[in-house]
PDB file of N, CA, C and O in Angstrom:
ATOM      1  N   MET H 105     -33.014  32.971  90.037  1.00  0.00           N
ATOM      2  CA  MET H 105     -33.162  34.371  90.390  1.00  0.00           C
ATOM      3  C   MET H 105     -33.027  35.210  89.119  1.00  0.00           C
ATOM      4  O   MET H 105     -32.136  34.974  88.326  1.00  0.00           O
ATOM      5  N   GLU H 106     -33.866  36.182  88.997  1.00  0.00           N
ATOM      6  CA  GLU H 106     -33.843  37.106  87.857  1.00  0.00           C
ATOM      7  C   GLU H 106     -32.791  38.188  88.091  1.00  0.00           C
ATOM      8  O   GLU H 106     -32.448  38.491  89.241  1.00  0.00           O
ATOM      9  N   LEU H 107     -32.308  38.782  87.011  1.00  0.00           N
ATOM     10  CA  LEU H 107     -31.318  39.850  87.104  1.00  0.00           C
ATOM     11  C   LEU H 107     -31.847  41.010  87.936  1.00  0.00           C
ATOM     12  O   LEU H 107     -31.127  41.552  88.786  1.00  0.00           O
ATOM     13  N   LYS H 108     -33.082  41.396  87.733  1.00  0.00           N
ATOM     14  CA  LYS H 108     -33.673  42.513  88.484  1.00  0.00           C
ATOM     15  C   LYS H 108     -33.623  42.245  89.994  1.00  0.00           C
ATOM     16  O   LYS H 108     -33.223  43.115  90.777  1.00  0.00           O
ATOM     17  N   GLU H 109     -33.992  41.051  90.408  1.00  0.00           N
ATOM     18  CA  GLU H 109     -33.957  40.676  91.820  1.00  0.00           C
ATOM     19  C   GLU H 109     -32.527  40.689  92.357  1.00  0.00           C
ATOM     20  O   GLU H 109     -32.276  41.142  93.475  1.00  0.00           O
ATOM     21  N   PHE H 110     -31.597  40.180  91.543  1.00  0.00           N
ATOM     22  CA  PHE H 110     -30.202  40.138  91.950  1.00  0.00           C
ATOM     23  C   PHE H 110     -29.655  41.551  92.153  1.00  0.00           C
ATOM     24  O   PHE H 110     -29.002  41.828  93.158  1.00  0.00           O
ATOM     25  N   LYS H 111     -29.930  42.452  91.211  1.00  0.00           N
ATOM     26  CA  LYS H 111     -29.461  43.842  91.327  1.00  0.00           C
ATOM     27  C   LYS H 111     -30.004  44.490  92.596  1.00  0.00           C
ATOM     28  O   LYS H 111     -29.262  45.155  93.319  1.00  0.00           O
ATOM     29  N   GLU H 112     -31.280  44.289  92.865  1.00  0.00           N
ATOM     30  CA  GLU H 112     -31.890  44.861  94.059  1.00  0.00           C
ATOM     31  C   GLU H 112     -31.250  44.304  95.324  1.00  0.00           C
ATOM     32  O   GLU H 112     -31.011  45.035  96.291  1.00  0.00           O
ATOM     33  N   LYS H 113     -30.967  43.002  95.311  1.00  0.00           N
ATOM     34  CA  LYS H 113     -30.337  42.343  96.465  1.00  0.00           C
ATOM     35  C   LYS H 113     -28.943  42.918  96.719  1.00  0.00           C
ATOM     36  O   LYS H 113     -28.578  43.200  97.861  1.00  0.00           O
ATOM     37  N   VAL H 114     -28.162  43.092  95.644  1.00  0.00           N
ATOM     38  CA  VAL H 114     -26.806  43.632  95.764  1.00  0.00           C
ATOM     39  C   VAL H 114     -26.841  45.053  96.324  1.00  0.00           C
ATOM     40  O   VAL H 114     -26.106  45.382  97.261  1.00  0.00           O
ATOM     41  N   VAL H 115     -27.702  45.890  95.762  1.00  0.00           N
ATOM     42  CA  VAL H 115     -27.792  47.284  96.202  1.00  0.00           C
ATOM     43  C   VAL H 115     -28.276  47.357  97.653  1.00  0.00           C
ATOM     44  O   VAL H 115     -27.746  48.137  98.449  1.00  0.00           O
ATOM     45  N   GLU H 116     -29.236  46.523  98.012  1.00  0.00           N
ATOM     46  CA  GLU H 116     -29.742  46.521  99.385  1.00  0.00           C
ATOM     47  C   GLU H 116     -28.640  46.142 100.377  1.00  0.00           C
ATOM     48  O   GLU H 116     -28.478  46.774 101.418  1.00  0.00           O
ATOM     49  N   LYS H 117     -27.853  45.125 100.038  1.00  0.00           N
ATOM     50  CA  LYS H 117     -26.746  44.713 100.912  1.00  0.00           C
ATOM     51  C   LYS H 117     -25.701  45.815 101.043  1.00  0.00           C
ATOM     52  O   LYS H 117     -25.174  46.067 102.121  1.00  0.00           O
ATOM     53  N   PHE H 118     -25.382  46.470  99.921  1.00  0.00           N
ATOM     54  CA  PHE H 118     -24.393  47.543  99.943  1.00  0.00           C
ATOM     55  C   PHE H 118     -24.892  48.699 100.793  1.00  0.00           C
ATOM     56  O   PHE H 118     -24.159  49.219 101.637  1.00  0.00           O
ATOM     57  N   CYS H 119     -26.145  49.103 100.577  1.00  0.00           N
ATOM     58  CA  CYS H 119     -26.708  50.226 101.337  1.00  0.00           C
ATOM     59  C   CYS H 119     -26.704  49.942 102.832  1.00  0.00           C
ATOM     60  O   CYS H 119     -26.438  50.831 103.641  1.00  0.00           O
ATOM     61  N   ALA H 120     -26.996  48.719 103.211  1.00  0.00           N
ATOM     62  CA  ALA H 120     -27.045  48.345 104.631  1.00  0.00           C
ATOM     63  C   ALA H 120     -25.705  48.556 105.313  1.00  0.00           C
ATOM     64  O   ALA H 120     -25.643  48.908 106.490  1.00  0.00           O
ATOM     65  N   THR H 121     -24.607  48.371 104.579  1.00  0.00           N
ATOM     66  CA  THR H 121     -23.270  48.447 105.180  1.00  0.00           C
ATOM     67  C   THR H 121     -22.458  49.655 104.724  1.00  0.00           C
ATOM     68  O   THR H 121     -21.272  49.751 105.037  1.00  0.00           O
ATOM     69  N   ILE H 122     -23.074  50.577 104.004  1.00  0.00           N
ATOM     70  CA  ILE H 122     -22.330  51.697 103.422  1.00  0.00           C
ATOM     71  C   ILE H 122     -21.617  52.541 104.480  1.00  0.00           C
ATOM     72  O   ILE H 122     -20.487  52.976 104.270  1.00  0.00           O
ATOM     73  N   THR H 123     -22.244  52.742 105.630  1.00  0.00           N
ATOM     74  CA  THR H 123     -21.619  53.553 106.680  1.00  0.00           C
ATOM     75  C   THR H 123     -20.331  52.884 107.160  1.00  0.00           C
ATOM     76  O   THR H 123     -19.292  53.542 107.288  1.00  0.00           O
ATOM     77  N   ASP H 124     -20.380  51.594 107.397  1.00  0.00           N
ATOM     78  CA  ASP H 124     -19.184  50.862 107.823  1.00  0.00           C
ATOM     79  C   ASP H 124     -18.106  50.929 106.744  1.00  0.00           C
ATOM     80  O   ASP H 124     -16.933  51.118 107.044  1.00  0.00           O
ATOM     81  N   LYS H 125     -18.504  50.803 105.485  1.00  0.00           N
ATOM     82  CA  LYS H 125     -17.530  50.850 104.380  1.00  0.00           C
ATOM     83  C   LYS H 125     -16.835  52.205 104.311  1.00  0.00           C
ATOM     84  O   LYS H 125     -15.631  52.287 104.057  1.00  0.00           O
ATOM     85  N   VAL H 126     -17.592  53.286 104.538  1.00  0.00           N
ATOM     86  CA  VAL H 126     -16.987  54.625 104.521  1.00  0.00           C
ATOM     87  C   VAL H 126     -15.974  54.771 105.651  1.00  0.00           C
ATOM     88  O   VAL H 126     -14.862  55.271 105.446  1.00  0.00           O
ATOM     89  N   PHE H 127     -16.326  54.300 106.845  1.00  0.00           N
ATOM     90  CA  PHE H 127     -15.383  54.394 107.961  1.00  0.00           C
ATOM     91  C   PHE H 127     -14.174  53.481 107.765  1.00  0.00           C
ATOM     92  O   PHE H 127     -13.064  53.833 108.174  1.00  0.00           O
ATOM     93  N   LEU H 128     -14.349  52.351 107.113  1.00  0.00           N
ATOM     94  CA  LEU H 128     -13.206  51.508 106.751  1.00  0.00           C
ATOM     95  C   LEU H 128     -12.291  52.237 105.778  1.00  0.00           C
ATOM     96  O   LEU H 128     -11.060  52.164 105.894  1.00  0.00           O
ATOM     97  N   MET H 129     -12.890  52.943 104.833  1.00  0.00           N
ATOM     98  CA  MET H 129     -12.101  53.708 103.877  1.00  0.00           C
ATOM     99  C   MET H 129     -11.285  54.777 104.599  1.00  0.00           C
ATOM    100  O   MET H 129     -10.099  54.959 104.320  1.00  0.00           O
ATOM    101  N   ILE H 130     -11.907  55.459 105.555  1.00  0.00           N
ATOM    102  CA  ILE H 130     -11.194  56.493 106.320  1.00  0.00           C
ATOM    103  C   ILE H 130     -10.021  55.871 107.068  1.00  0.00           C
ATOM    104  O   ILE H 130      -8.898  56.371 106.995  1.00  0.00           O
ATOM    105  N   GLN H 131     -10.253  54.770 107.789  1.00  0.00           N
ATOM    106  CA  GLN H 131      -9.181  54.196 108.603  1.00  0.00           C
ATOM    107  C   GLN H 131      -8.053  53.602 107.765  1.00  0.00           C
ATOM    108  O   GLN H 131      -6.923  53.513 108.225  1.00  0.00           O
ATOM    109  N   ASN H 132      -8.329  53.222 106.529  1.00  0.00           N
ATOM    110  CA  ASN H 132      -7.308  52.612 105.679  1.00  0.00           C
ATOM    111  C   ASN H 132      -6.625  53.590 104.732  1.00  0.00           C
ATOM    112  O   ASN H 132      -5.734  53.197 103.984  1.00  0.00           O
ATOM    113  N   ASP H 133      -7.023  54.849 104.776  1.00  0.00           N
ATOM    114  CA  ASP H 133      -6.433  55.874 103.921  1.00  0.00           C
ATOM    115  C   ASP H 133      -5.686  56.863 104.820  1.00  0.00           C
ATOM    116  O   ASP H 133      -6.291  57.554 105.629  1.00  0.00           O
ATOM    117  N   ARG H 134      -4.370  56.913 104.690  1.00  0.00           N
ATOM    118  CA  ARG H 134      -3.561  57.747 105.581  1.00  0.00           C
ATOM    119  C   ARG H 134      -4.010  59.203 105.627  1.00  0.00           C
ATOM    120  O   ARG H 134      -4.105  59.791 106.695  1.00  0.00           O
ATOM    121  N   GLU H 135      -4.241  59.773 104.460  1.00  0.00           N
ATOM    122  CA  GLU H 135      -4.620  61.181 104.403  1.00  0.00           C
ATOM    123  C   GLU H 135      -5.983  61.422 105.055  1.00  0.00           C
ATOM    124  O   GLU H 135      -6.142  62.347 105.853  1.00  0.00           O
ATOM    125  N   LEU H 136      -6.957  60.567 104.740  1.00  0.00           N
ATOM    126  CA  LEU H 136      -8.279  60.720 105.357  1.00  0.00           C
ATOM    127  C   LEU H 136      -8.207  60.507 106.867  1.00  0.00           C
ATOM    128  O   LEU H 136      -8.847  61.232 107.636  1.00  0.00           O
ATOM    129  N   MET H 137      -7.438  59.514 107.301  1.00  0.00           N
ATOM    130  CA  MET H 137      -7.305  59.239 108.730  1.00  0.00           C
ATOM    131  C   MET H 137      -6.642  60.409 109.446  1.00  0.00           C
ATOM    132  O   MET H 137      -7.076  60.799 110.541  1.00  0.00           O
ATOM    133  N   ARG H 138      -5.631  60.992 108.833  1.00  0.00           N
ATOM    134  CA  ARG H 138      -4.956  62.152 109.423  1.00  0.00           C
ATOM    135  C   ARG H 138      -5.947  63.312 109.557  1.00  0.00           C
ATOM    136  O   ARG H 138      -6.029  63.961 110.599  1.00  0.00           O
ATOM    137  N   ASP H 139      -6.728  63.559 108.506  1.00  0.00           N
ATOM    138  CA  ASP H 139      -7.722  64.633 108.544  1.00  0.00           C
ATOM    139  C   ASP H 139      -8.800  64.353 109.589  1.00  0.00           C
ATOM    140  O   ASP H 139      -9.222  65.255 110.318  1.00  0.00           O
ATOM    141  N   TYR H 140      -9.250  63.110 109.663  1.00  0.00           N
ATOM    142  CA  TYR H 140     -10.256  62.687 110.646  1.00  0.00           C
ATOM    143  C   TYR H 140      -9.758  62.965 112.068  1.00  0.00           C
ATOM    144  O   TYR H 140     -10.466  63.577 112.879  1.00  0.00           O
ATOM    145  N   LEU H 141      -8.544  62.542 112.360  1.00  0.00           N
ATOM    146  CA  LEU H 141      -7.977  62.762 113.696  1.00  0.00           C
ATOM    147  C   LEU H 141      -7.771  64.239 113.980  1.00  0.00           C
ATOM    148  O   LEU H 141      -7.982  64.710 115.108  1.00  0.00           O
ATOM    149  N   ASP H 142      -7.385  64.999 112.954  1.00  0.00           N
ATOM    150  CA  ASP H 142      -7.206  66.440 113.107  1.00  0.00           C
ATOM    151  C   ASP H 142      -8.532  67.110 113.458  1.00  0.00           C
ATOM    152  O   ASP H 142      -8.593  67.957 114.348  1.00  0.00           O
ATOM    153  N   ILE H 143      -9.589  66.742 112.788  1.00  0.00           N
ATOM    154  CA  ILE H 143     -10.909  67.313 113.060  1.00  0.00           C
ATOM    155  C   ILE H 143     -11.354  66.979 114.478  1.00  0.00           C
ATOM    156  O   ILE H 143     -11.864  67.835 115.203  1.00  0.00           O
ATOM    157  N   ILE H 144     -11.122  65.745 114.901  1.00  0.00           N
ATOM    158  CA  ILE H 144     -11.493  65.345 116.260  1.00  0.00           C
ATOM    159  C   ILE H 144     -10.672  66.132 117.283  1.00  0.00           C
ATOM    160  O   ILE H 144     -11.197  66.561 118.311  1.00  0.00           O
ATOM    161  N   SER H 145      -9.397  66.357 116.995  1.00  0.00           N
ATOM    162  CA  SER H 145      -8.529  67.079 117.946  1.00  0.00           C
ATOM    163  C   SER H 145      -8.910  68.550 118.073  1.00  0.00           C
ATOM    164  O   SER H 145      -8.513  69.199 119.029  1.00  0.00           O
ATOM    165  N   GLN H 146      -9.675  69.061 117.139  1.00  0.00           N
ATOM    166  CA  GLN H 146     -10.113  70.460 117.192  1.00  0.00           C
ATOM    167  C   GLN H 146     -11.350  70.593 118.076  1.00  0.00           C
ATOM    168  O   GLN H 146     -12.271  71.342 117.784  1.00  0.00           O
ATOM    169  N   SER H 147     -11.366  69.848 119.151  1.00  0.00           N
ATOM    170  CA  SER H 147     -12.429  69.826 120.160  1.00  0.00           C
ATOM    171  C   SER H 147     -13.794  69.405 119.624  1.00  0.00           C
ATOM    172  O   SER H 147     -14.830  69.841 120.108  1.00  0.00           O
ATOM    173  N   ASN H 148     -13.786  68.574 118.607  1.00  0.00           N
ATOM    174  CA  ASN H 148     -15.011  67.927 118.155  1.00  0.00           C
ATOM    175  C   ASN H 148     -15.032  66.542 118.786  1.00  0.00           C
ATOM    176  O   ASN H 148     -14.027  65.840 118.777  1.00  0.00           O
ATOM    177  N   SER H 149     -16.159  66.138 119.309  1.00  0.00           N
ATOM    178  CA  SER H 149     -16.232  64.807 119.900  1.00  0.00           C
ATOM    179  C   SER H 149     -16.300  63.763 118.785  1.00  0.00           C
ATOM    180  O   SER H 149     -16.798  64.032 117.695  1.00  0.00           O
ATOM    181  N   VAL H 150     -15.799  62.588 119.069  1.00  0.00           N
ATOM    182  CA  VAL H 150     -15.840  61.485 118.112  1.00  0.00           C
ATOM    183  C   VAL H 150     -17.290  61.200 117.722  1.00  0.00           C
ATOM    184  O   VAL H 150     -17.605  61.015 116.544  1.00  0.00           O
ATOM    185  N   ALA H 151     -18.170  61.187 118.713  1.00  0.00           N
ATOM    186  CA  ALA H 151     -19.584  60.906 118.442  1.00  0.00           C
ATOM    187  C   ALA H 151     -20.171  61.944 117.489  1.00  0.00           C
ATOM    188  O   ALA H 151     -20.933  61.591 116.574  1.00  0.00           O
ATOM    189  N   ASN H 152     -19.832  63.211 117.669  1.00  0.00           N
ATOM    190  CA  ASN H 152     -20.345  64.263 116.796  1.00  0.00           C
ATOM    191  C   ASN H 152     -19.802  64.112 115.376  1.00  0.00           C
ATOM    192  O   ASN H 152     -20.562  64.178 114.402  1.00  0.00           O
ATOM    193  N   VAL H 153     -18.505  63.910 115.243  1.00  0.00           N
ATOM    194  CA  VAL H 153     -17.888  63.756 113.923  1.00  0.00           C
ATOM    195  C   VAL H 153     -18.475  62.544 113.206  1.00  0.00           C
ATOM    196  O   VAL H 153     -18.892  62.635 112.048  1.00  0.00           O
ATOM    197  N   ASN H 154     -18.528  61.407 113.896  1.00  0.00           N
ATOM    198  CA  ASN H 154     -19.067  60.196 113.283  1.00  0.00           C
ATOM    199  C   ASN H 154     -20.533  60.359 112.901  1.00  0.00           C
ATOM    200  O   ASN H 154     -20.957  59.918 111.828  1.00  0.00           O
ATOM    201  N   GLY H 155     -21.298  61.005 113.767  1.00  0.00           N
ATOM    202  CA  GLY H 155     -22.702  61.248 113.473  1.00  0.00           C
ATOM    203  C   GLY H 155     -22.896  62.137 112.258  1.00  0.00           C
ATOM    204  O   GLY H 155     -23.781  61.897 111.427  1.00  0.00           O
ATOM    205  N   GLN H 156     -22.051  63.155 112.139  1.00  0.00           N
ATOM    206  CA  GLN H 156     -22.142  64.056 110.991  1.00  0.00           C
ATOM    207  C   GLN H 156     -21.745  63.346 109.696  1.00  0.00           C
ATOM    208  O   GLN H 156     -22.346  63.575 108.641  1.00  0.00           O
ATOM    209  N   ILE H 157     -20.748  62.485 109.766  1.00  0.00           N
ATOM    210  CA  ILE H 157     -20.350  61.704 108.588  1.00  0.00           C
ATOM    211  C   ILE H 157     -21.491  60.775 108.178  1.00  0.00           C
ATOM    212  O   ILE H 157     -21.842  60.693 106.994  1.00  0.00           O
ATOM    213  N   ALA H 158     -22.077  60.089 109.143  1.00  0.00           N
ATOM    214  CA  ALA H 158     -23.187  59.176 108.851  1.00  0.00           C
ATOM    215  C   ALA H 158     -24.366  59.930 108.243  1.00  0.00           C
ATOM    216  O   ALA H 158     -24.996  59.448 107.285  1.00  0.00           O
ATOM    217  N   LYS H 159     -24.657  61.096 108.773  1.00  0.00           N
ATOM    218  CA  LYS H 159     -25.759  61.909 108.250  1.00  0.00           C
ATOM    219  C   LYS H 159     -25.479  62.338 106.807  1.00  0.00           C
ATOM    220  O   LYS H 159     -26.372  62.336 105.963  1.00  0.00           O
ATOM    221  N   GLU H 160     -24.220  62.683 106.524  1.00  0.00           N
ATOM    222  CA  GLU H 160     -23.852  63.092 105.159  1.00  0.00           C
ATOM    223  C   GLU H 160     -23.987  61.932 104.174  1.00  0.00           C
ATOM    224  O   GLU H 160     -24.435  62.115 103.042  1.00  0.00           O
ATOM    225  N   ILE H 161     -23.601  60.737 104.588  1.00  0.00           N
ATOM    226  CA  ILE H 161     -23.762  59.548 103.743  1.00  0.00           C
ATOM    227  C   ILE H 161     -25.234  59.363 103.400  1.00  0.00           C
ATOM    228  O   ILE H 161     -25.604  59.180 102.238  1.00  0.00           O
ATOM    229  N   LYS H 162     -26.058  59.432 104.423  1.00  0.00           N
ATOM    230  CA  LYS H 162     -27.505  59.257 104.247  1.00  0.00           C
ATOM    231  C   LYS H 162     -28.069  60.304 103.288  1.00  0.00           C
ATOM    232  O   LYS H 162     -28.844  59.976 102.388  1.00  0.00           O
ATOM    233  N   ASN H 163     -27.661  61.567 103.456  1.00  0.00           N
ATOM    234  CA  ASN H 163     -28.159  62.649 102.602  1.00  0.00           C
ATOM    235  C   ASN H 163     -27.639  62.551 101.170  1.00  0.00           C
ATOM    236  O   ASN H 163     -28.406  62.695 100.220  1.00  0.00           O
ATOM    237  N   GLN H 164     -26.349  62.325 101.011  1.00  0.00           N
ATOM    238  CA  GLN H 164     -25.740  62.293  99.679  1.00  0.00           C
ATOM    239  C   GLN H 164     -26.334  61.190  98.803  1.00  0.00           C
ATOM    240  O   GLN H 164     -26.499  61.368  97.609  1.00  0.00           O
ATOM    241  N   PHE H 165     -26.612  60.047  99.410  1.00  0.00           N
ATOM    242  CA  PHE H 165     -27.116  58.916  98.641  1.00  0.00           C
ATOM    243  C   PHE H 165     -28.631  58.744  98.759  1.00  0.00           C
ATOM    244  O   PHE H 165     -29.185  57.765  98.272  1.00  0.00           O
ATOM    245  N   LYS H 166     -29.274  59.718  99.438  1.00  0.00           N
ATOM    246  CA  LYS H 166     -30.739  59.715  99.595  1.00  0.00           C
ATOM    247  C   LYS H 166     -31.248  58.381 100.155  1.00  0.00           C
ATOM    248  O   LYS H 166     -32.137  57.748  99.600  1.00  0.00           O
ATOM    249  N   LEU H 167     -30.623  57.967 101.274  1.00  0.00           N
ATOM    250  CA  LEU H 167     -30.966  56.707 101.915  1.00  0.00           C
ATOM    251  C   LEU H 167     -31.823  56.959 103.147  1.00  0.00           C
ATOM    252  O   LEU H 167     -31.868  58.072 103.668  1.00  0.00           O
ATOM    253  N   LYS H 168     -32.479  55.912 103.613  1.00  0.00           N
ATOM    254  CA  LYS H 168     -33.325  55.978 104.805  1.00  0.00           C
ATOM    255  C   LYS H 168     -32.857  54.929 105.802  1.00  0.00           C
ATOM    256  O   LYS H 168     -32.226  53.945 105.424  1.00  0.00           O
ATOM    257  N   ASN H 169     -33.214  55.144 107.060  1.00  0.00           N
ATOM    258  CA  ASN H 169     -32.900  54.151 108.082  1.00  0.00           C
ATOM    259  C   ASN H 169     -33.685  52.877 107.824  1.00  0.00           C
ATOM    260  O   ASN H 169     -34.871  52.927 107.511  1.00  0.00           O
ATOM    261  N   LYS H 170     -32.999  51.767 107.951  1.00  0.00           N
ATOM    262  CA  LYS H 170     -33.624  50.459 107.748  1.00  0.00           C
ATOM    263  C   LYS H 170     -34.339  49.990 109.015  1.00  0.00           C
ATOM    264  O   LYS H 170     -35.154  49.081 108.976  1.00  0.00           O
ATOM    265  N   GLY H 171     -34.014  50.626 110.137  1.00  0.00           N
ATOM    266  CA  GLY H 171     -34.614  50.217 111.405  1.00  0.00           C
ATOM    267  C   GLY H 171     -33.802  49.159 112.120  1.00  0.00           C
ATOM    268  O   GLY H 171     -34.269  48.567 113.093  1.00  0.00           O
ATOM    269  N   LEU H 172     -32.592  48.912 111.630  1.00  0.00           N
ATOM    270  CA  LEU H 172     -31.693  47.928 112.259  1.00  0.00           C
ATOM    271  C   LEU H 172     -30.373  48.591 112.616  1.00  0.00           C
ATOM    272  O   LEU H 172     -29.838  49.362 111.830  1.00  0.00           O
ATOM    273  N   ARG H 173     -29.857  48.282 113.767  1.00  0.00           N
ATOM    274  CA  ARG H 173     -28.566  48.804 114.197  1.00  0.00           C
ATOM    275  C   ARG H 173     -27.567  47.651 114.184  1.00  0.00           C
ATOM    276  O   ARG H 173     -27.829  46.596 114.750  1.00  0.00           O
ATOM    277  N   ASN H 174     -26.432  47.862 113.537  1.00  0.00           N
ATOM    278  CA  ASN H 174     -25.381  46.848 113.492  1.00  0.00           C
ATOM    279  C   ASN H 174     -24.360  47.197 114.573  1.00  0.00           C
ATOM    280  O   ASN H 174     -23.735  48.254 114.518  1.00  0.00           O
ATOM    281  N   SER H 175     -24.204  46.323 115.528  1.00  0.00           N
ATOM    282  CA  SER H 175     -23.277  46.558 116.639  1.00  0.00           C
ATOM    283  C   SER H 175     -21.957  45.830 116.464  1.00  0.00           C
ATOM    284  O   SER H 175     -21.188  45.715 117.416  1.00  0.00           O
ATOM    285  N   ASN H 176     -21.697  45.365 115.260  1.00  0.00           N
ATOM    286  CA  ASN H 176     -20.461  44.638 114.998  1.00  0.00           C
ATOM    287  C   ASN H 176     -19.810  45.143 113.707  1.00  0.00           C
ATOM    288  O   ASN H 176     -19.634  44.381 112.759  1.00  0.00           O
ATOM    289  N   PRO H 177     -19.414  46.430 113.676  1.00  0.00           N
ATOM    290  CA  PRO H 177     -18.814  46.966 112.455  1.00  0.00           C
ATOM    291  C   PRO H 177     -17.400  46.423 112.226  1.00  0.00           C
ATOM    292  O   PRO H 177     -16.735  45.999 113.171  1.00  0.00           O
ATOM    293  N   GLU H 178     -16.990  46.454 110.978  1.00  0.00           N
ATOM    294  CA  GLU H 178     -15.608  46.080 110.643  1.00  0.00           C
ATOM    295  C   GLU H 178     -14.649  47.201 111.018  1.00  0.00           C
ATOM    296  O   GLU H 178     -13.527  46.946 111.409  1.00  0.00           O
ATOM    297  N   SER H 179     -15.079  48.434 110.864  1.00  0.00           N
ATOM    298  CA  SER H 179     -14.229  49.581 111.164  1.00  0.00           C
ATOM    299  C   SER H 179     -14.071  49.752 112.671  1.00  0.00           C
ATOM    300  O   SER H 179     -15.043  49.644 113.422  1.00  0.00           O
ATOM    301  N   PHE H 180     -12.848  50.066 113.093  1.00  0.00           N
ATOM    302  CA  PHE H 180     -12.630  50.316 114.514  1.00  0.00           C
ATOM    303  C   PHE H 180     -12.945  51.764 114.884  1.00  0.00           C
ATOM    304  O   PHE H 180     -12.878  52.137 116.055  1.00  0.00           O
ATOM    305  N   LEU H 181     -13.327  52.582 113.922  1.00  0.00           N
ATOM    306  CA  LEU H 181     -13.644  53.975 114.205  1.00  0.00           C
ATOM    307  C   LEU H 181     -15.054  54.160 114.755  1.00  0.00           C
ATOM    308  O   LEU H 181     -15.372  55.216 115.301  1.00  0.00           O
ATOM    309  N   ILE H 182     -15.889  53.160 114.601  1.00  0.00           N
ATOM    310  CA  ILE H 182     -17.270  53.241 115.080  1.00  0.00           C
ATOM    311  C   ILE H 182     -17.596  52.011 115.921  1.00  0.00           C
ATOM    312  O   ILE H 182     -17.010  50.947 115.719  1.00  0.00           O
ATOM    313  N   GLN H 183     -18.524  52.191 116.847  1.00  0.00           N
ATOM    314  CA  GLN H 183     -18.931  51.066 117.698  1.00  0.00           C
ATOM    315  C   GLN H 183     -20.164  50.377 117.142  1.00  0.00           C
ATOM    316  O   GLN H 183     -20.397  49.207 117.401  1.00  0.00           O
ATOM    317  N   SER H 184     -20.971  51.127 116.411  1.00  0.00           N
ATOM    318  CA  SER H 184     -22.168  50.586 115.781  1.00  0.00           C
ATOM    319  C   SER H 184     -22.622  51.569 114.708  1.00  0.00           C
ATOM    320  O   SER H 184     -22.092  52.680 114.633  1.00  0.00           O
ATOM    321  N   TYR H 185     -23.568  51.144 113.890  1.00  0.00           N
ATOM    322  CA  TYR H 185     -24.111  52.039 112.868  1.00  0.00           C
ATOM    323  C   TYR H 185     -25.514  51.609 112.498  1.00  0.00           C
ATOM    324  O   TYR H 185     -25.885  50.447 112.651  1.00  0.00           O
ATOM    325  N   GLU H 186     -26.281  52.570 112.036  1.00  0.00           N
ATOM    326  CA  GLU H 186     -27.634  52.310 111.567  1.00  0.00           C
ATOM    327  C   GLU H 186     -27.556  51.772 110.145  1.00  0.00           C
ATOM    328  O   GLU H 186     -26.894  52.377 109.286  1.00  0.00           O
ATOM    329  N   GLU H 187     -28.197  50.654 109.887  1.00  0.00           N
ATOM    330  CA  GLU H 187     -28.231  50.131 108.525  1.00  0.00           C
ATOM    331  C   GLU H 187     -29.182  51.002 107.703  1.00  0.00           C
ATOM    332  O   GLU H 187     -30.200  51.470 108.207  1.00  0.00           O
ATOM    333  N   LEU H 188     -28.826  51.222 106.454  1.00  0.00           N
ATOM    334  CA  LEU H 188     -29.591  52.101 105.577  1.00  0.00           C
ATOM    335  C   LEU H 188     -30.183  51.328 104.410  1.00  0.00           C
ATOM    336  O   LEU H 188     -29.741  50.224 104.098  1.00  0.00           O
ATOM    337  N   ILE H 189     -31.176  51.925 103.789  1.00  0.00           N
ATOM    338  CA  ILE H 189     -31.863  51.317 102.650  1.00  0.00           C
ATOM    339  C   ILE H 189     -32.178  52.413 101.646  1.00  0.00           C
ATOM    340  O   ILE H 189     -32.389  53.562 102.030  1.00  0.00           O
ATOM    341  N   SER H 190     -32.221  52.032 100.377  1.00  0.00           N
ATOM    342  CA  SER H 190     -32.510  53.044  99.353  1.00  0.00           C
ATOM    343  C   SER H 190     -33.994  53.276  99.208  1.00  0.00           C
ATOM    344  O   SER H 190     -34.808  52.546  99.677  1.00  0.00           O
TER     345      SER H 190
END
């Protein structure tokens, strides 16, 4: 395998799971988790908050939907997520 192919493979794998990684970061960081729960308690639905976070990830990193939904995330904050691609 060439370095160029390897780099593309690594980035593609990371992009596919970036949403799950962000939610894992939230659940494992006390301050972020406290803020997340506070925002939800302010009469925001979990689905709305999670959707807005996912949309921000997609926008910030200029990613697109891969067309695959992962229904087995590592994070317990989400039930599924759309895999993304650069």
